[in-house]
């Protein structure tokens, strides 16, 4: 008979760092909340609108700041999701710096980083979104961090987006919860 320690029996603790698609925009519920409900994991959502690896919304919204706040809940995993806010940048060097900084903060804090690239809803994916995804994948590979490509195939479909395409509908949030949870499970539960 194998005994399970109390630490092993506790739910997986995850902090989500992300943009408005994770924070929710006109949604009744968002994918991090749905993921917690469906898996039994402890999920704290620190996502803020208009944020990214470089994009900072109204200040203090960038992913590096969210990582700092996430540390307070003592997660086992910090899941960084997004990058759409950075698609307007003409150069990707700042994105590499922001991603490297956020990932290093997670590692130094004794947490496990997981990275989900920017999510899209149709093909062809805009070149600016592909560019951000490519630089994030490359950075994750160089740092040995698992990366989920949310573009190939796209995690969402056009009918899972609001009519103005401003973000995922509740059905889109539900789809994201299932797909991201399935991927996280492959990375942390072995």
PDB file of N, CA and C in Angstrom, residues 4-105:
ATOM      1  N   UNK A   4       0.060   8.477   0.475  1.00  0.00           N
ATOM      2  CA  UNK A   4       0.182   9.764  -0.168  1.00  0.00           C
ATOM      3  C   UNK A   4       0.404  10.814   0.904  1.00  0.00           C
ATOM      4  N   UNK A   5       1.447  11.613   0.736  1.00  0.00           N
ATOM      5  CA  UNK A   5       1.694  12.667   1.709  1.00  0.00           C
ATOM      6  C   UNK A   5       0.649  13.760   1.562  1.00  0.00           C
ATOM      7  N   UNK A   6       0.528  14.583   2.578  1.00  0.00           N
ATOM      8  CA  UNK A   6      -0.431  15.668   2.535  1.00  0.00           C
ATOM      9  C   UNK A   6      -0.112  16.617   1.387  1.00  0.00           C
ATOM     10  N   UNK A   7       1.160  16.858   1.128  1.00  0.00           N
ATOM     11  CA  UNK A   7       1.548  17.748   0.021  1.00  0.00           C
ATOM     12  C   UNK A   7       1.128  17.168  -1.319  1.00  0.00           C
ATOM     13  N   UNK A   8       1.251  15.841  -1.466  1.00  0.00           N
ATOM     14  CA  UNK A   8       0.853  15.205  -2.712  1.00  0.00           C
ATOM     15  C   UNK A   8      -0.652  15.254  -2.921  1.00  0.00           C
ATOM     16  N   UNK A   9      -1.413  15.264  -1.822  1.00  0.00           N
ATOM     17  CA  UNK A   9      -2.864  15.241  -1.911  1.00  0.00           C
ATOM     18  C   UNK A   9      -3.447  16.625  -2.191  1.00  0.00           C
ATOM     19  N   UNK A  10      -2.682  17.689  -1.997  1.00  0.00           N
ATOM     20  CA  UNK A  10      -3.209  19.030  -2.226  1.00  0.00           C
ATOM     21  C   UNK A  10      -3.324  19.289  -3.724  1.00  0.00           C
ATOM     22  N   UNK A  11      -4.256  20.167  -4.090  1.00  0.00           N
ATOM     23  CA  UNK A  11      -4.422  20.437  -5.519  1.00  0.00           C
ATOM     24  C   UNK A  11      -3.221  21.186  -6.092  1.00  0.00           C
ATOM     25  N   UNK A  12      -3.023  21.012  -7.381  1.00  0.00           N
ATOM     26  CA  UNK A  12      -1.979  21.740  -8.087  1.00  0.00           C
ATOM     27  C   UNK A  12      -2.282  23.234  -7.969  1.00  0.00           C
ATOM     28  N   UNK A  13      -1.315  24.017  -7.518  1.00  0.00           N
ATOM     29  CA  UNK A  13      -1.484  25.466  -7.372  1.00  0.00           C
ATOM     30  C   UNK A  13      -0.862  26.163  -8.572  1.00  0.00           C
ATOM     31  N   UNK A  14      -1.703  26.903  -9.286  1.00  0.00           N
ATOM     32  CA  UNK A  14      -1.285  27.590 -10.513  1.00  0.00           C
ATOM     33  C   UNK A  14      -1.631  29.067 -10.406  1.00  0.00           C
ATOM     34  N   UNK A  15      -0.714  29.911 -10.831  1.00  0.00           N
ATOM     35  CA  UNK A  15      -0.992  31.335 -10.993  1.00  0.00           C
ATOM     36  C   UNK A  15      -0.994  31.626 -12.484  1.00  0.00           C
ATOM     37  N   UNK A  16      -2.002  32.342 -12.949  1.00  0.00           N
ATOM     38  CA  UNK A  16      -2.109  32.701 -14.360  1.00  0.00           C
ATOM     39  C   UNK A  16      -1.723  34.160 -14.541  1.00  0.00           C
ATOM     40  N   UNK A  17      -0.798  34.385 -15.448  1.00  0.00           N
ATOM     41  CA  UNK A  17      -0.356  35.712 -15.849  1.00  0.00           C
ATOM     42  C   UNK A  17      -0.809  35.864 -17.293  1.00  0.00           C
ATOM     43  N   UNK A  18      -1.493  36.965 -17.612  1.00  0.00           N
ATOM     44  CA  UNK A  18      -1.975  37.095 -18.972  1.00  0.00           C
ATOM     45  C   UNK A  18      -2.606  38.433 -19.271  1.00  0.00           C
ATOM     46  N   UNK A  19      -3.274  38.482 -20.422  1.00  0.00           N
ATOM     47  CA  UNK A  19      -3.889  39.712 -20.903  1.00  0.00           C
ATOM     48  C   UNK A  19      -5.407  39.650 -20.756  1.00  0.00           C
ATOM     49  N   UNK A  20      -6.121  40.514 -21.496  1.00  0.00           N
ATOM     50  CA  UNK A  20      -7.579  40.584 -21.344  1.00  0.00           C
ATOM     51  C   UNK A  20      -8.296  39.302 -21.753  1.00  0.00           C
ATOM     52  N   UNK A  21      -7.685  38.468 -22.581  1.00  0.00           N
ATOM     53  CA  UNK A  21      -8.349  37.224 -22.952  1.00  0.00           C
ATOM     54  C   UNK A  21      -8.367  36.257 -21.771  1.00  0.00           C
ATOM     55  N   UNK A  22      -7.436  36.400 -20.847  1.00  0.00           N
ATOM     56  CA  UNK A  22      -7.442  35.598 -19.617  1.00  0.00           C
ATOM     57  C   UNK A  22      -8.176  36.322 -18.490  1.00  0.00           C
ATOM     58  N   UNK A  23      -8.144  37.655 -18.513  1.00  0.00           N
ATOM     59  CA  UNK A  23      -8.835  38.444 -17.491  1.00  0.00           C
ATOM     60  C   UNK A  23     -10.338  38.460 -17.756  1.00  0.00           C
ATOM     61  N   UNK A  24     -10.706  38.330 -19.013  1.00  0.00           N
ATOM     62  CA  UNK A  24     -12.112  38.343 -19.393  1.00  0.00           C
ATOM     63  C   UNK A  24     -12.542  39.700 -19.913  1.00  0.00           C
ATOM     64  N   UNK A  25     -13.352  39.664 -20.919  1.00  0.00           N
ATOM     65  CA  UNK A  25     -13.886  40.872 -21.517  1.00  0.00           C
ATOM     66  C   UNK A  25     -15.342  40.566 -21.845  1.00  0.00           C
ATOM     67  N   UNK A  26     -16.240  41.099 -21.070  1.00  0.00           N
ATOM     68  CA  UNK A  26     -17.687  40.838 -21.215  1.00  0.00           C
ATOM     69  C   UNK A  26     -18.038  39.375 -20.964  1.00  0.00           C
ATOM     70  N   UNK A  27     -17.213  38.654 -20.253  1.00  0.00           N
ATOM     71  CA  UNK A  27     -17.478  37.242 -20.002  1.00  0.00           C
ATOM     72  C   UNK A  27     -18.120  37.049 -18.633  1.00  0.00           C
ATOM     73  N   UNK A  28     -18.995  36.045 -18.547  1.00  0.00           N
ATOM     74  CA  UNK A  28     -19.570  35.678 -17.245  1.00  0.00           C
ATOM     75  C   UNK A  28     -18.535  34.957 -16.398  1.00  0.00           C
ATOM     76  N   UNK A  29     -17.669  34.218 -17.057  1.00  0.00           N
ATOM     77  CA  UNK A  29     -16.584  33.522 -16.373  1.00  0.00           C
ATOM     78  C   UNK A  29     -15.420  33.392 -17.341  1.00  0.00           C
ATOM     79  N   UNK A  30     -14.235  33.204 -16.822  1.00  0.00           N
ATOM     80  CA  UNK A  30     -13.049  33.142 -17.677  1.00  0.00           C
ATOM     81  C   UNK A  30     -12.394  31.768 -17.567  1.00  0.00           C
ATOM     82  N   UNK A  31     -11.541  31.468 -18.538  1.00  0.00           N
ATOM     83  CA  UNK A  31     -10.972  30.122 -18.618  1.00  0.00           C
ATOM     84  C   UNK A  31     -10.193  29.719 -17.362  1.00  0.00           C
ATOM     85  N   UNK A  32      -9.440  30.616 -16.683  1.00  0.00           N
ATOM     86  CA  UNK A  32      -8.750  30.150 -15.473  1.00  0.00           C
ATOM     87  C   UNK A  32      -9.726  29.652 -14.395  1.00  0.00           C
ATOM     88  N   UNK A  33     -10.859  30.336 -14.257  1.00  0.00           N
ATOM     89  CA  UNK A  33     -11.877  29.914 -13.285  1.00  0.00           C
ATOM     90  C   UNK A  33     -12.480  28.576 -13.703  1.00  0.00           C
ATOM     91  N   UNK A  34     -12.798  28.451 -14.974  1.00  0.00           N
ATOM     92  CA  UNK A  34     -13.358  27.186 -15.476  1.00  0.00           C
ATOM     93  C   UNK A  34     -12.358  26.044 -15.332  1.00  0.00           C
ATOM     94  N   UNK A  35     -11.088  26.321 -15.599  1.00  0.00           N
ATOM     95  CA  UNK A  35     -10.060  25.292 -15.459  1.00  0.00           C
ATOM     96  C   UNK A  35      -9.988  24.817 -14.004  1.00  0.00           C
ATOM     97  N   UNK A  36     -10.059  25.738 -13.065  1.00  0.00           N
ATOM     98  CA  UNK A  36     -10.035  25.367 -11.647  1.00  0.00           C
ATOM     99  C   UNK A  36     -11.239  24.504 -11.292  1.00  0.00           C
ATOM    100  N   UNK A  37     -12.414  24.899 -11.752  1.00  0.00           N
ATOM    101  CA  UNK A  37     -13.636  24.141 -11.464  1.00  0.00           C
ATOM    102  C   UNK A  37     -13.582  22.736 -12.052  1.00  0.00           C
ATOM    103  N   UNK A  38     -13.041  22.606 -13.248  1.00  0.00           N
ATOM    104  CA  UNK A  38     -13.054  21.325 -13.948  1.00  0.00           C
ATOM    105  C   UNK A  38     -11.942  20.372 -13.517  1.00  0.00           C
ATOM    106  N   UNK A  39     -10.868  20.911 -12.951  1.00  0.00           N
ATOM    107  CA  UNK A  39      -9.728  20.055 -12.596  1.00  0.00           C
ATOM    108  C   UNK A  39      -9.553  19.872 -11.091  1.00  0.00           C
ATOM    109  N   UNK A  40     -10.114  20.790 -10.302  1.00  0.00           N
ATOM    110  CA  UNK A  40      -9.880  20.766  -8.863  1.00  0.00           C
ATOM    111  C   UNK A  40      -8.579  21.447  -8.463  1.00  0.00           C
ATOM    112  N   UNK A  41      -7.885  22.031  -9.441  1.00  0.00           N
ATOM    113  CA  UNK A  41      -6.646  22.746  -9.157  1.00  0.00           C
ATOM    114  C   UNK A  41      -6.957  24.079  -8.501  1.00  0.00           C
ATOM    115  N   UNK A  42      -6.011  24.598  -7.773  1.00  0.00           N
ATOM    116  CA  UNK A  42      -6.112  25.932  -7.189  1.00  0.00           C
ATOM    117  C   UNK A  42      -5.516  26.902  -8.210  1.00  0.00           C
ATOM    118  N   UNK A  43      -6.358  27.752  -8.789  1.00  0.00           N
ATOM    119  CA  UNK A  43      -5.914  28.646  -9.858  1.00  0.00           C
ATOM    120  C   UNK A  43      -6.187  30.094  -9.452  1.00  0.00           C
ATOM    121  N   UNK A  44      -5.127  30.887  -9.369  1.00  0.00           N
ATOM    122  CA  UNK A  44      -5.242  32.320  -9.088  1.00  0.00           C
ATOM    123  C   UNK A  44      -4.952  33.075 -10.372  1.00  0.00           C
ATOM    124  N   UNK A  45      -5.864  33.951 -10.751  1.00  0.00           N
ATOM    125  CA  UNK A  45      -5.765  34.658 -12.024  1.00  0.00           C
ATOM    126  C   UNK A  45      -5.284  36.090 -11.791  1.00  0.00           C
ATOM    127  N   UNK A  46      -4.103  36.417 -12.303  1.00  0.00           N
ATOM    128  CA  UNK A  46      -3.526  37.746 -12.163  1.00  0.00           C
ATOM    129  C   UNK A  46      -3.550  38.529 -13.472  1.00  0.00           C
ATOM    130  N   UNK A  47      -4.214  38.000 -14.494  1.00  0.00           N
ATOM    131  CA  UNK A  47      -4.256  38.629 -15.810  1.00  0.00           C
ATOM    132  C   UNK A  47      -4.910  40.007 -15.745  1.00  0.00           C
ATOM    133  N   UNK A  48      -4.384  40.914 -16.563  1.00  0.00           N
ATOM    134  CA  UNK A  48      -4.900  42.283 -16.632  1.00  0.00           C
ATOM    135  C   UNK A  48      -5.028  42.710 -18.092  1.00  0.00           C
ATOM    136  N   UNK A  49      -6.032  43.535 -18.391  1.00  0.00           N
ATOM    137  CA  UNK A  49      -6.203  44.016 -19.760  1.00  0.00           C
ATOM    138  C   UNK A  49      -4.997  44.828 -20.232  1.00  0.00           C
ATOM    139  N   UNK A  50      -4.815  44.836 -21.535  1.00  0.00           N
ATOM    140  CA  UNK A  50      -3.786  45.658 -22.188  1.00  0.00           C
ATOM    141  C   UNK A  50      -2.380  45.348 -21.703  1.00  0.00           C
ATOM    142  N   UNK A  51      -2.119  44.098 -21.386  1.00  0.00           N
ATOM    143  CA  UNK A  51      -0.800  43.734 -20.879  1.00  0.00           C
ATOM    144  C   UNK A  51      -0.104  42.775 -21.834  1.00  0.00           C
ATOM    145  N   UNK A  52       1.191  42.622 -21.608  1.00  0.00           N
ATOM    146  CA  UNK A  52       2.001  41.722 -22.409  1.00  0.00           C
ATOM    147  C   UNK A  52       3.381  41.636 -21.799  1.00  0.00           C
ATOM    148  N   UNK A  53       4.308  41.110 -22.553  1.00  0.00           N
ATOM    149  CA  UNK A  53       5.684  41.038 -22.091  1.00  0.00           C
ATOM    150  C   UNK A  53       6.302  42.428 -22.067  1.00  0.00           C
ATOM    151  N   UNK A  54       5.820  43.294 -22.963  1.00  0.00           N
ATOM    152  CA  UNK A  54       6.253  44.682 -23.015  1.00  0.00           C
ATOM    153  C   UNK A  54       5.055  45.602 -22.745  1.00  0.00           C
ATOM    154  N   UNK A  55       3.918  45.303 -23.367  1.00  0.00           N
ATOM    155  CA  UNK A  55       2.711  46.124 -23.199  1.00  0.00           C
ATOM    156  C   UNK A  55       2.377  46.231 -21.721  1.00  0.00           C
ATOM    157  N   UNK A  56       2.087  47.456 -21.279  1.00  0.00           N
ATOM    158  CA  UNK A  56       1.922  47.705 -19.846  1.00  0.00           C
ATOM    159  C   UNK A  56       0.601  48.356 -19.482  1.00  0.00           C
ATOM    160  N   UNK A  57      -0.357  48.410 -20.409  1.00  0.00           N
ATOM    161  CA  UNK A  57      -1.660  48.979 -20.079  1.00  0.00           C
ATOM    162  C   UNK A  57      -1.524  50.335 -19.432  1.00  0.00           C
ATOM    163  N   UNK A  58      -2.095  50.470 -18.255  1.00  0.00           N
ATOM    164  CA  UNK A  58      -2.058  51.752 -17.545  1.00  0.00           C
ATOM    165  C   UNK A  58      -0.910  51.808 -16.546  1.00  0.00           C
ATOM    166  N   UNK A  59       0.033  50.915 -16.679  1.00  0.00           N
ATOM    167  CA  UNK A  59       1.169  50.872 -15.766  1.00  0.00           C
ATOM    168  C   UNK A  59       0.991  49.775 -14.742  1.00  0.00           C
ATOM    169  N   UNK A  60       2.025  48.982 -14.552  1.00  0.00           N
ATOM    170  CA  UNK A  60       1.944  47.881 -13.593  1.00  0.00           C
ATOM    171  C   UNK A  60       1.172  46.681 -14.099  1.00  0.00           C
ATOM    172  N   UNK A  61       0.856  46.657 -15.393  1.00  0.00           N
ATOM    173  CA  UNK A  61       0.098  45.546 -15.967  1.00  0.00           C
ATOM    174  C   UNK A  61       0.974  44.520 -16.667  1.00  0.00           C
ATOM    175  N   UNK A  62       2.199  44.882 -17.028  1.00  0.00           N
ATOM    176  CA  UNK A  62       3.064  43.980 -17.798  1.00  0.00           C
ATOM    177  C   UNK A  62       3.240  42.654 -17.068  1.00  0.00           C
ATOM    178  N   UNK A  63       3.527  41.622 -17.827  1.00  0.00           N
ATOM    179  CA  UNK A  63       3.619  40.270 -17.267  1.00  0.00           C
ATOM    180  C   UNK A  63       4.638  40.173 -16.136  1.00  0.00           C
ATOM    181  N   UNK A  64       5.745  40.920 -16.214  1.00  0.00           N
ATOM    182  CA  UNK A  64       6.734  40.845 -15.130  1.00  0.00           C
ATOM    183  C   UNK A  64       6.129  41.328 -13.813  1.00  0.00           C
ATOM    184  N   UNK A  65       5.287  42.350 -13.843  1.00  0.00           N
ATOM    185  CA  UNK A  65       4.624  42.829 -12.632  1.00  0.00           C
ATOM    186  C   UNK A  65       3.602  41.807 -12.136  1.00  0.00           C
ATOM    187  N   UNK A  66       2.910  41.168 -13.068  1.00  0.00           N
ATOM    188  CA  UNK A  66       1.943  40.137 -12.677  1.00  0.00           C
ATOM    189  C   UNK A  66       2.648  38.956 -12.009  1.00  0.00           C
ATOM    190  N   UNK A  67       3.829  38.601 -12.508  1.00  0.00           N
ATOM    191  CA  UNK A  67       4.607  37.521 -11.889  1.00  0.00           C
ATOM    192  C   UNK A  67       4.947  37.890 -10.445  1.00  0.00           C
ATOM    193  N   UNK A  68       5.326  39.148 -10.223  1.00  0.00           N
ATOM    194  CA  UNK A  68       5.621  39.593  -8.852  1.00  0.00           C
ATOM    195  C   UNK A  68       4.407  39.399  -7.940  1.00  0.00           C
ATOM    196  N   UNK A  69       3.225  39.765  -8.416  1.00  0.00           N
ATOM    197  CA  UNK A  69       2.005  39.619  -7.607  1.00  0.00           C
ATOM    198  C   UNK A  69       1.643  38.143  -7.424  1.00  0.00           C
ATOM    199  N   UNK A  70       1.863  37.353  -8.451  1.00  0.00           N
ATOM    200  CA  UNK A  70       1.526  35.928  -8.383  1.00  0.00           C
ATOM    201  C   UNK A  70       2.348  35.196  -7.329  1.00  0.00           C
ATOM    202  N   UNK A  71       3.554  35.648  -7.103  1.00  0.00           N
ATOM    203  CA  UNK A  71       4.439  35.006  -6.141  1.00  0.00           C
ATOM    204  C   UNK A  71       3.800  34.939  -4.749  1.00  0.00           C
ATOM    205  N   UNK A  72       2.954  35.892  -4.434  1.00  0.00           N
ATOM    206  CA  UNK A  72       2.335  35.962  -3.105  1.00  0.00           C
ATOM    207  C   UNK A  72       1.415  34.780  -2.792  1.00  0.00           C
ATOM    208  N   UNK A  73       0.893  34.112  -3.824  1.00  0.00           N
ATOM    209  CA  UNK A  73      -0.017  32.990  -3.572  1.00  0.00           C
ATOM    210  C   UNK A  73       0.708  31.652  -3.516  1.00  0.00           C
ATOM    211  N   UNK A  74       2.032  31.691  -3.633  1.00  0.00           N
ATOM    212  CA  UNK A  74       2.870  30.498  -3.522  1.00  0.00           C
ATOM    213  C   UNK A  74       2.439  29.370  -4.473  1.00  0.00           C
ATOM    214  N   UNK A  75       2.367  29.677  -5.784  1.00  0.00           N
ATOM    215  CA  UNK A  75       1.970  28.627  -6.730  1.00  0.00           C
ATOM    216  C   UNK A  75       3.107  27.660  -7.007  1.00  0.00           C
ATOM    217  N   UNK A  76       2.755  26.485  -7.448  1.00  0.00           N
ATOM    218  CA  UNK A  76       3.775  25.539  -7.926  1.00  0.00           C
ATOM    219  C   UNK A  76       4.147  25.864  -9.364  1.00  0.00           C
ATOM    220  N   UNK A  77       3.152  26.333 -10.122  1.00  0.00           N
ATOM    221  CA  UNK A  77       3.318  26.643 -11.540  1.00  0.00           C
ATOM    222  C   UNK A  77       2.846  28.067 -11.800  1.00  0.00           C
ATOM    223  N   UNK A  78       3.602  28.793 -12.607  1.00  0.00           N
ATOM    224  CA  UNK A  78       3.135  30.083 -13.119  1.00  0.00           C
ATOM    225  C   UNK A  78       2.961  29.913 -14.619  1.00  0.00           C
ATOM    226  N   UNK A  79       1.738  30.094 -15.053  1.00  0.00           N
ATOM    227  CA  UNK A  79       1.349  29.903 -16.440  1.00  0.00           C
ATOM    228  C   UNK A  79       1.209  31.279 -17.084  1.00  0.00           C
ATOM    229  N   UNK A  80       2.127  31.608 -17.999  1.00  0.00           N
ATOM    230  CA  UNK A  80       2.056  32.886 -18.721  1.00  0.00           C
ATOM    231  C   UNK A  80       1.332  32.617 -20.033  1.00  0.00           C
ATOM    232  N   UNK A  81       0.246  33.368 -20.257  1.00  0.00           N
ATOM    233  CA  UNK A  81      -0.604  33.128 -21.420  1.00  0.00           C
ATOM    234  C   UNK A  81      -0.823  34.434 -22.173  1.00  0.00           C
ATOM    235  N   UNK A  82      -0.378  34.500 -23.421  1.00  0.00           N
ATOM    236  CA  UNK A  82      -0.687  35.673 -24.213  1.00  0.00           C
ATOM    237  C   UNK A  82       0.470  36.221 -24.990  1.00  0.00           C
ATOM    238  N   UNK A  83       0.349  37.496 -25.286  1.00  0.00           N
ATOM    239  CA  UNK A  83       1.338  38.188 -26.086  1.00  0.00           C
ATOM    240  C   UNK A  83       0.704  39.054 -27.160  1.00  0.00           C
ATOM    241  N   UNK A  84      -0.637  39.038 -27.250  1.00  0.00           N
ATOM    242  CA  UNK A  84      -1.295  39.839 -28.290  1.00  0.00           C
ATOM    243  C   UNK A  84      -1.036  41.332 -28.097  1.00  0.00           C
ATOM    244  N   UNK A  85      -0.887  41.764 -26.844  1.00  0.00           N
ATOM    245  CA  UNK A  85      -0.620  43.174 -26.582  1.00  0.00           C
ATOM    246  C   UNK A  85       0.701  43.648 -27.147  1.00  0.00           C
ATOM    247  N   UNK A  86       1.591  42.723 -27.455  1.00  0.00           N
ATOM    248  CA  UNK A  86       2.912  43.071 -27.976  1.00  0.00           C
ATOM    249  C   UNK A  86       2.995  43.018 -29.501  1.00  0.00           C
ATOM    250  N   UNK A  87       1.890  42.718 -30.169  1.00  0.00           N
ATOM    251  CA  UNK A  87       1.939  42.526 -31.623  1.00  0.00           C
ATOM    252  C   UNK A  87       2.182  43.813 -32.391  1.00  0.00           C
ATOM    253  N   UNK A  88       1.976  44.956 -31.787  1.00  0.00           N
ATOM    254  CA  UNK A  88       2.184  46.218 -32.487  1.00  0.00           C
ATOM    255  C   UNK A  88       3.612  46.720 -32.447  1.00  0.00           C
ATOM    256  N   UNK A  89       4.481  46.005 -31.755  1.00  0.00           N
ATOM    257  CA  UNK A  89       5.871  46.453 -31.649  1.00  0.00           C
ATOM    258  C   UNK A  89       6.621  46.178 -32.948  1.00  0.00           C
ATOM    259  N   UNK A  90       7.402  47.153 -33.421  1.00  0.00           N
ATOM    260  CA  UNK A  90       8.129  46.952 -34.678  1.00  0.00           C
ATOM    261  C   UNK A  90       9.318  46.000 -34.535  1.00  0.00           C
ATOM    262  N   UNK A  91       9.823  45.846 -33.311  1.00  0.00           N
ATOM    263  CA  UNK A  91      11.009  45.032 -33.080  1.00  0.00           C
ATOM    264  C   UNK A  91      10.708  44.044 -31.951  1.00  0.00           C
ATOM    265  N   UNK A  92      11.202  42.839 -32.065  1.00  0.00           N
ATOM    266  CA  UNK A  92      10.896  41.818 -31.063  1.00  0.00           C
ATOM    267  C   UNK A  92      11.921  41.741 -29.930  1.00  0.00           C
ATOM    268  N   UNK A  93      12.990  42.533 -29.991  1.00  0.00           N
ATOM    269  CA  UNK A  93      14.017  42.459 -28.950  1.00  0.00           C
ATOM    270  C   UNK A  93      13.453  42.734 -27.563  1.00  0.00           C
ATOM    271  N   UNK A  94      12.554  43.716 -27.449  1.00  0.00           N
ATOM    272  CA  UNK A  94      11.959  44.042 -26.151  1.00  0.00           C
ATOM    273  C   UNK A  94      11.085  42.900 -25.648  1.00  0.00           C
ATOM    274  N   UNK A  95      10.447  42.169 -26.545  1.00  0.00           N
ATOM    275  CA  UNK A  95       9.626  41.021 -26.147  1.00  0.00           C
ATOM    276  C   UNK A  95      10.525  39.930 -25.565  1.00  0.00           C
ATOM    277  N   UNK A  96      11.661  39.682 -26.194  1.00  0.00           N
ATOM    278  CA  UNK A  96      12.611  38.691 -25.674  1.00  0.00           C
ATOM    279  C   UNK A  96      13.062  39.084 -24.269  1.00  0.00           C
ATOM    280  N   UNK A  97      13.387  40.351 -24.085  1.00  0.00           N
ATOM    281  CA  UNK A  97      13.828  40.831 -22.775  1.00  0.00           C
ATOM    282  C   UNK A  97      12.715  40.651 -21.746  1.00  0.00           C
ATOM    283  N   UNK A  98      11.482  41.055 -22.093  1.00  0.00           N
ATOM    284  CA  UNK A  98      10.351  40.920 -21.171  1.00  0.00           C
ATOM    285  C   UNK A  98      10.047  39.478 -20.834  1.00  0.00           C
ATOM    286  N   UNK A  99      10.070  38.602 -21.837  1.00  0.00           N
ATOM    287  CA  UNK A  99       9.801  37.177 -21.605  1.00  0.00           C
ATOM    288  C   UNK A  99      10.900  36.557 -20.753  1.00  0.00           C
ATOM    289  N   UNK A 100      12.149  36.878 -21.050  1.00  0.00           N
ATOM    290  CA  UNK A 100      13.274  36.350 -20.279  1.00  0.00           C
ATOM    291  C   UNK A 100      13.187  36.802 -18.828  1.00  0.00           C
ATOM    292  N   UNK A 101      12.862  38.071 -18.623  1.00  0.00           N
ATOM    293  CA  UNK A 101      12.741  38.602 -17.270  1.00  0.00           C
ATOM    294  C   UNK A 101      11.622  37.899 -16.500  1.00  0.00           C
ATOM    295  N   UNK A 102      10.448  37.755 -17.119  1.00  0.00           N
ATOM    296  CA  UNK A 102       9.320  37.102 -16.450  1.00  0.00           C
ATOM    297  C   UNK A 102       9.648  35.646 -16.111  1.00  0.00           C
ATOM    298  N   UNK A 103      10.222  34.932 -17.066  1.00  0.00           N
ATOM    299  CA  UNK A 103      10.569  33.518 -16.831  1.00  0.00           C
ATOM    300  C   UNK A 103      11.626  33.392 -15.744  1.00  0.00           C
ATOM    301  N   UNK A 104      12.640  34.252 -15.783  1.00  0.00           N
ATOM    302  CA  UNK A 104      13.681  34.189 -14.747  1.00  0.00           C
ATOM    303  C   UNK A 104      13.115  34.475 -13.359  1.00  0.00           C
ATOM    304  N   UNK A 105      12.193  35.426 -13.250  1.00  0.00           N
ATOM    305  CA  UNK A 105      11.571  35.714 -11.953  1.00  0.00           C
ATOM    306  C   UNK A 105      10.840  34.476 -11.424  1.00  0.00           C
TER     307      UNK A 105
END
